[in-house]
mmCIF file of C-alpha atoms in Angstrom:
data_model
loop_
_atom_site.group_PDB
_atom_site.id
_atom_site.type_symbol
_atom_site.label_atom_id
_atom_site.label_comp_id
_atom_site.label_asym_id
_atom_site.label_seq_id
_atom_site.Cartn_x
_atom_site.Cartn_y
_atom_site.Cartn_z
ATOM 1 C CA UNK A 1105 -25.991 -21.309 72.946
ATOM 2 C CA UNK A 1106 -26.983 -18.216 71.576
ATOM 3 C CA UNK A 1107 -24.074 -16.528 71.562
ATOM 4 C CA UNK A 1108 -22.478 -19.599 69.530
ATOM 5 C CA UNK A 1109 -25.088 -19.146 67.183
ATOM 6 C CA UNK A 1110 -24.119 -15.927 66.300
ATOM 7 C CA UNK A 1111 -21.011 -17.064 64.966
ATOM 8 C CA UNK A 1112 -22.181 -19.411 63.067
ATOM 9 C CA UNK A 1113 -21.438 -19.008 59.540
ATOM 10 C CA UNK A 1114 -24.323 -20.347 58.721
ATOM 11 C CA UNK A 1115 -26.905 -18.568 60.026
ATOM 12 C CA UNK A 1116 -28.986 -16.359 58.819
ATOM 13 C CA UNK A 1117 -27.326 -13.466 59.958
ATOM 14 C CA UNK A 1118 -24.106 -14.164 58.125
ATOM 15 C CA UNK A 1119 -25.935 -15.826 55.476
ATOM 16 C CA UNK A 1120 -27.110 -12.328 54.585
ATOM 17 C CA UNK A 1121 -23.948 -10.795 54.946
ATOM 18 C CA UNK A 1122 -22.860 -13.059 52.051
ATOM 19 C CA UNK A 1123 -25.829 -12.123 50.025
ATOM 20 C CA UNK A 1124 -24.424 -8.146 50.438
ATOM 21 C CA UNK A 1125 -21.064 -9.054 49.562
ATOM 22 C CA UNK A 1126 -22.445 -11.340 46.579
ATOM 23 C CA UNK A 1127 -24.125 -8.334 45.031
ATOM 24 C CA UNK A 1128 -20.942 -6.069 45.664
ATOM 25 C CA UNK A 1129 -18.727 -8.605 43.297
ATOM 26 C CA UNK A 1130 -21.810 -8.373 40.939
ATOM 27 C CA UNK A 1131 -21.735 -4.987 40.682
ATOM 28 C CA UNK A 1132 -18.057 -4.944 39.661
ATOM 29 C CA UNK A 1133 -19.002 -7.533 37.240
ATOM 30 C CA UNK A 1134 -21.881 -4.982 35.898
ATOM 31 C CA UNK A 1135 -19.573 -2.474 35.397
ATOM 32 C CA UNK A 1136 -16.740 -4.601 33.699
ATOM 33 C CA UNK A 1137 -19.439 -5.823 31.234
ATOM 34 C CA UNK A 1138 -21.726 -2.959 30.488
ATOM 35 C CA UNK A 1139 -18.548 -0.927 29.162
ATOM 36 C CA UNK A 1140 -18.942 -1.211 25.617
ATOM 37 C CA UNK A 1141 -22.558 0.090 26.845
ATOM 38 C CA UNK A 1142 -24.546 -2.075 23.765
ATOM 39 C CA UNK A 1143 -23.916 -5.158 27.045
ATOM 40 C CA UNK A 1144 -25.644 -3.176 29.106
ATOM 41 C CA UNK A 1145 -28.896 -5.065 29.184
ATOM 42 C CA UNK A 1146 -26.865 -8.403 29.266
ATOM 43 C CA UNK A 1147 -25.267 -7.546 32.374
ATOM 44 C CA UNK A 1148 -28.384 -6.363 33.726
ATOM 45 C CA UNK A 1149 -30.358 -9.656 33.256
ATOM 46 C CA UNK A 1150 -27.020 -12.159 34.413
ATOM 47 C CA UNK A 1151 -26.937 -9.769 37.747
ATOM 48 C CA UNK A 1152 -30.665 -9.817 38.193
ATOM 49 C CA UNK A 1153 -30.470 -13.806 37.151
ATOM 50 C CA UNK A 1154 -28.369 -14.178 40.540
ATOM 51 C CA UNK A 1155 -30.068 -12.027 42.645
ATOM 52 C CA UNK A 1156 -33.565 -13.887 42.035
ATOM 53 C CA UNK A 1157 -31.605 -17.021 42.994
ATOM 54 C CA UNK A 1158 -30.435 -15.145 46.292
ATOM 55 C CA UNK A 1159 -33.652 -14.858 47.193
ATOM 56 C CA UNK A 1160 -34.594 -18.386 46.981
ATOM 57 C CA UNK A 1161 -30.994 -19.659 48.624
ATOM 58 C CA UNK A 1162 -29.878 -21.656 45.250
ATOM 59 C CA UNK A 1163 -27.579 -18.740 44.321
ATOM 60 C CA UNK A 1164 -24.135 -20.345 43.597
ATOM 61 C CA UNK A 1165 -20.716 -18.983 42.435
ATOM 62 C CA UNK A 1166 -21.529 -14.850 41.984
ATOM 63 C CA UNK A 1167 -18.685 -14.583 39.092
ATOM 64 C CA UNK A 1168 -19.453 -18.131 37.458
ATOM 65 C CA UNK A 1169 -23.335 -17.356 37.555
ATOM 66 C CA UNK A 1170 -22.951 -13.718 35.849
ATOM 67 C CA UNK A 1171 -20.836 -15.546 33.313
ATOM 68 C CA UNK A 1172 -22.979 -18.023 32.273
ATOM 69 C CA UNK A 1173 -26.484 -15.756 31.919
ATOM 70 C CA UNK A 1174 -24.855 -13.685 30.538
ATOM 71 C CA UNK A 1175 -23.602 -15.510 27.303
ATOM 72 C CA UNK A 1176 -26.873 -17.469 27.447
ATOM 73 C CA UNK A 1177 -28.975 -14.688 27.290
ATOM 74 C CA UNK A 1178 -27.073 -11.915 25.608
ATOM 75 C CA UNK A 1179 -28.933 -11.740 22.316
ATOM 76 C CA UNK A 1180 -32.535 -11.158 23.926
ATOM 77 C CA UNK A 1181 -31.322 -9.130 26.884
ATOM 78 C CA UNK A 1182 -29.536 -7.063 23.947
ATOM 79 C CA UNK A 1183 -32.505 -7.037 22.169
ATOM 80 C CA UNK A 1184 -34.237 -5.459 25.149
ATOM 81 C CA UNK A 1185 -31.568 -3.137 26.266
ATOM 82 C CA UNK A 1186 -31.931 -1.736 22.553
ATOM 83 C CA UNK A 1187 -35.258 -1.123 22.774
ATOM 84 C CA UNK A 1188 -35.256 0.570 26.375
ATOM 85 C CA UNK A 1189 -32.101 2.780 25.145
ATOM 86 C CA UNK A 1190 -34.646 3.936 22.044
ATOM 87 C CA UNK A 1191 -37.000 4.715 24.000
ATOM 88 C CA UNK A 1192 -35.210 6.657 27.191
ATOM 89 C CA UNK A 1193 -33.605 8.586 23.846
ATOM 90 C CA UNK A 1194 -37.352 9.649 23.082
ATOM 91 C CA UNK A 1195 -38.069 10.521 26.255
ATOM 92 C CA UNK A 1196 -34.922 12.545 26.382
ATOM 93 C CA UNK A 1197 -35.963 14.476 23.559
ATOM 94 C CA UNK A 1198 -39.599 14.937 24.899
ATOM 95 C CA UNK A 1199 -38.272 16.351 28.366
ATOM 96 C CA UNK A 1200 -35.717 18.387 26.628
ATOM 97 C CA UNK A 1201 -38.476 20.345 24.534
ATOM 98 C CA UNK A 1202 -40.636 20.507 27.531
ATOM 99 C CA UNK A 1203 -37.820 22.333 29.701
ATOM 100 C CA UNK A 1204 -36.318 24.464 27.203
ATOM 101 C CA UNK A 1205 -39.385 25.486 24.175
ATOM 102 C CA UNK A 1206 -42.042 27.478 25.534
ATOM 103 C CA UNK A 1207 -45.480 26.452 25.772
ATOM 104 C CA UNK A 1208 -48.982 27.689 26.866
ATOM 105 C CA UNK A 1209 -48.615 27.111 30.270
ATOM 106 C CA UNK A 1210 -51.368 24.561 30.753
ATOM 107 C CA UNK A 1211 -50.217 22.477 27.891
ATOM 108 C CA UNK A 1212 -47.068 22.657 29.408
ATOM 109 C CA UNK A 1213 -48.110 21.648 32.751
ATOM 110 C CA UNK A 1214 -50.556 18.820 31.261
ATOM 111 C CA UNK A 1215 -47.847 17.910 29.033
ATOM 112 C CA UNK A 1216 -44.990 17.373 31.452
ATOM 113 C CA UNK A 1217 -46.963 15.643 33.900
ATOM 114 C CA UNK A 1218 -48.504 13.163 31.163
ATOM 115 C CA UNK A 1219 -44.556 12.250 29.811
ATOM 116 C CA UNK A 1220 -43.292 11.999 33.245
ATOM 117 C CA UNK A 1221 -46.358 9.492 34.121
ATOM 118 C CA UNK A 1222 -45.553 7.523 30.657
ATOM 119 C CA UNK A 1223 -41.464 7.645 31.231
ATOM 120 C CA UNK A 1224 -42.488 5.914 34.989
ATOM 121 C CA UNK A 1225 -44.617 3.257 33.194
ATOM 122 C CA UNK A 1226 -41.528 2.361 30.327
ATOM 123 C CA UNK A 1227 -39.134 2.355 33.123
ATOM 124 C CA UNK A 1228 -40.936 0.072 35.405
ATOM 125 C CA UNK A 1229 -42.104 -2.145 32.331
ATOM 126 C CA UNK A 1230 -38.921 -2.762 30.953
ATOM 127 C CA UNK A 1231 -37.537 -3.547 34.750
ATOM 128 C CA UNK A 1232 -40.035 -6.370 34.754
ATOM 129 C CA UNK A 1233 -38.937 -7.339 31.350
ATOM 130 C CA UNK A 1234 -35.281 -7.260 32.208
ATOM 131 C CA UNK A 1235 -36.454 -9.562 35.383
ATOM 132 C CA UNK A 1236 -38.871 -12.057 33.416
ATOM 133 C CA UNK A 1237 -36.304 -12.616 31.203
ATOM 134 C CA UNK A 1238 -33.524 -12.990 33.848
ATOM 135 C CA UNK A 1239 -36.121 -15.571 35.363
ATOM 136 C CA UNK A 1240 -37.773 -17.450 33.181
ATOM 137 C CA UNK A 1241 -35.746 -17.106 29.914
ATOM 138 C CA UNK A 1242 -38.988 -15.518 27.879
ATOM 139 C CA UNK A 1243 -38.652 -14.427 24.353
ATOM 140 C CA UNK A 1244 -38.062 -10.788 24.159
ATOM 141 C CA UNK A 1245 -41.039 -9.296 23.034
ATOM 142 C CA UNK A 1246 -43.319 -11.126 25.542
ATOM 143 C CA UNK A 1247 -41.012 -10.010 28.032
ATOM 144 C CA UNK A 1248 -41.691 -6.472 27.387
ATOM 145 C CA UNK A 1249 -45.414 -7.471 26.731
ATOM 146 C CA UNK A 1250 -45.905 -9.393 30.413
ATOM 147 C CA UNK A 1251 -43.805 -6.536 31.794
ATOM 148 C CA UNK A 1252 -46.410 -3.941 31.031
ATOM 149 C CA UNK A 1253 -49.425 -5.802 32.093
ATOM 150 C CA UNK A 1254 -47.434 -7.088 35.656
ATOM 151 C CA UNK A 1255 -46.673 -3.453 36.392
ATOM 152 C CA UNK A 1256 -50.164 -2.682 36.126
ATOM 153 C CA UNK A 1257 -51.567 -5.409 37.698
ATOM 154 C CA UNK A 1258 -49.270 -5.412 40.964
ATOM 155 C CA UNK A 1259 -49.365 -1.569 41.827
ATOM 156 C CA UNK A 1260 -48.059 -1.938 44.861
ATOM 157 C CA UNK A 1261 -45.276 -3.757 44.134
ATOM 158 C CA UNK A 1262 -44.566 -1.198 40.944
ATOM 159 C CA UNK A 1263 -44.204 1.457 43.458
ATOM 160 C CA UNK A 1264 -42.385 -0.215 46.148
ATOM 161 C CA UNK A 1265 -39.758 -0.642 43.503
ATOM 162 C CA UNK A 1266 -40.017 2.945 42.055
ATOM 163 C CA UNK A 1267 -39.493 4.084 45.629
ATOM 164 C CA UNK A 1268 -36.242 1.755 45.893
ATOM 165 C CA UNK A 1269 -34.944 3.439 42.755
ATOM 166 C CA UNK A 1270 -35.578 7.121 43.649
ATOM 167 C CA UNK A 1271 -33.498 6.117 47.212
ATOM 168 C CA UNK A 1272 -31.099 4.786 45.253
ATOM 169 C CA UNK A 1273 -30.590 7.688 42.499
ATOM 170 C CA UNK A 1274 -31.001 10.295 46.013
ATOM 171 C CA UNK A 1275 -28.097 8.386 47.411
ATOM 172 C CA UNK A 1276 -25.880 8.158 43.447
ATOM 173 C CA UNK A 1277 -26.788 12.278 43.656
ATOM 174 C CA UNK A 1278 -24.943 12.266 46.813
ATOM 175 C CA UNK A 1279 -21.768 9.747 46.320
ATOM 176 C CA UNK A 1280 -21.644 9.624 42.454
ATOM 177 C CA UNK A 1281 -18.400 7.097 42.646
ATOM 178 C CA UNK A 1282 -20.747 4.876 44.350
ATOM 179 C CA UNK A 1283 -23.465 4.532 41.996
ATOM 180 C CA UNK A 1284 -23.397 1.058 40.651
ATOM 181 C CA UNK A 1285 -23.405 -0.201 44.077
ATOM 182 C CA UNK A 1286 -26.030 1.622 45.181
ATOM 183 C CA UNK A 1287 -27.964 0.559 41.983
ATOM 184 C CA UNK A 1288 -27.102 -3.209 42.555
ATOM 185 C CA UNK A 1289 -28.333 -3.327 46.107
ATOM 186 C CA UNK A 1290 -31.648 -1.695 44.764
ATOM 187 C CA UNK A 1291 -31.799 -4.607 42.428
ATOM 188 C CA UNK A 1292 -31.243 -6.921 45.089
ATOM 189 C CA UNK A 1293 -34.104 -5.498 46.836
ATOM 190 C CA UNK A 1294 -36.317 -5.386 43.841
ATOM 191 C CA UNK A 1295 -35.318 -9.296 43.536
ATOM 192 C CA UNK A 1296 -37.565 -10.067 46.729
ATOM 193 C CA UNK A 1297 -40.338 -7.885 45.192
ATOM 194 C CA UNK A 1298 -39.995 -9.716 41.727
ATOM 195 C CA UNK A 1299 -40.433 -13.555 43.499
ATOM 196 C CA UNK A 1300 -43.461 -12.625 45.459
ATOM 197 C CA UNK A 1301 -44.989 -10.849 41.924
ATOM 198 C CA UNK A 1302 -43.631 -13.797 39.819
ATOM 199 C CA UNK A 1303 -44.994 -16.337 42.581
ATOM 200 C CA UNK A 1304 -48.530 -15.228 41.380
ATOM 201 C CA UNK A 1305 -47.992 -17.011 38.076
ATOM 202 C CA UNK A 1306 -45.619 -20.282 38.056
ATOM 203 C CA UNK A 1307 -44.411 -22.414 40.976
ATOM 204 C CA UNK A 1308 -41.340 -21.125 41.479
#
């Protein structure tokens, strides 16, 4: 009986297996739609749309899903993606003078460690944004607004999904090609992070 189970497309086993293969077609679609790179943030919220369905079992069509988010949501998740690409380009210009002007080393030091601290606190921000709005279909600026104060106010969860992302960019330093897949699965594991967080304030 066991042993029947096991191949048993519906089981959880294999129902998992889909869910893997699910988020390799979605990060082809990622790619395909964050080329003109202004769609980045688009794609981002359609993928993460699916991936919080995933996790609940309501996830339908992987192509037809992205699709549909995406056009939905493409001016706010635009919106956001412009505002996250201003301010990793400040960011870029604040670690750029801190690696290559010279500074009195304890302002240096001080100064580095206080940028890198505020560049982990936009990132993880905005990732909640992207996610609110890829759940919940929030205005833009609240997104970014409930982002902040959720990454704050579920620590653990920030840095369970900071640790994802530095496995993921360890592993994209390794087998560049293989990037946006490695990125996507992190997503999908941030997804199951994101329910239990978002669980805390609707019925979902």
């Amino acid at each position: 009986m066991k042993l029947k189970n096991l191949f048993n497309p519906e089981n959880r086993f294999w129902s998992f297996i889909d869910k893997l293969v699910d988020v390799c077609v979605l990060a082809v679609c990622w790619i395909v739609a964050s080329l003109p790179v202004v769609t980045c943030g688009a794609a981002t919220v359609a993928a993460l749309s699916f991936m919080l369905r995933q996790v609940d079992d309501t996830e339908s069509y992987a192509v037809r899903t992205f699709r549909k988010v995406f056009v939905s949501r493409f001016k706010k998740a635009t919106f956001l993606w412009l505002c996250f690409a201003s301010g990793m380009l400040l960011f870029g210009a604040d670690f750029y003078a801190l690696l290559f002007f010279r500074f009195p080393k304890g302002v240096h030091v001080v100064a580095f460690a206080l940028t890198l601290c505020c560049f982990f606190v936009f990132a993880i921000s905005f990732l909640y944004a992207f996610a609110l709005l890829a759940c919940f279909d929030t205005g833009g600026l609240r997104a970014v607004k409930d982002g902040m104060v959720m990454a704050f106010q579920h620590p653990v969860a920030t840095v369970e999904m900071l640790l994802v992302f530095a496995v993921a960019a360890g592993l994209s330093y390794l087998r560049p090609l293989l990037s946006p897949f490695f990125f996507a699965y992190a997503l999908f594991a941030c997804a199951y992070v994101f329910r239990h967080v978002f669980a805390a304030y609707a019925d979902m």
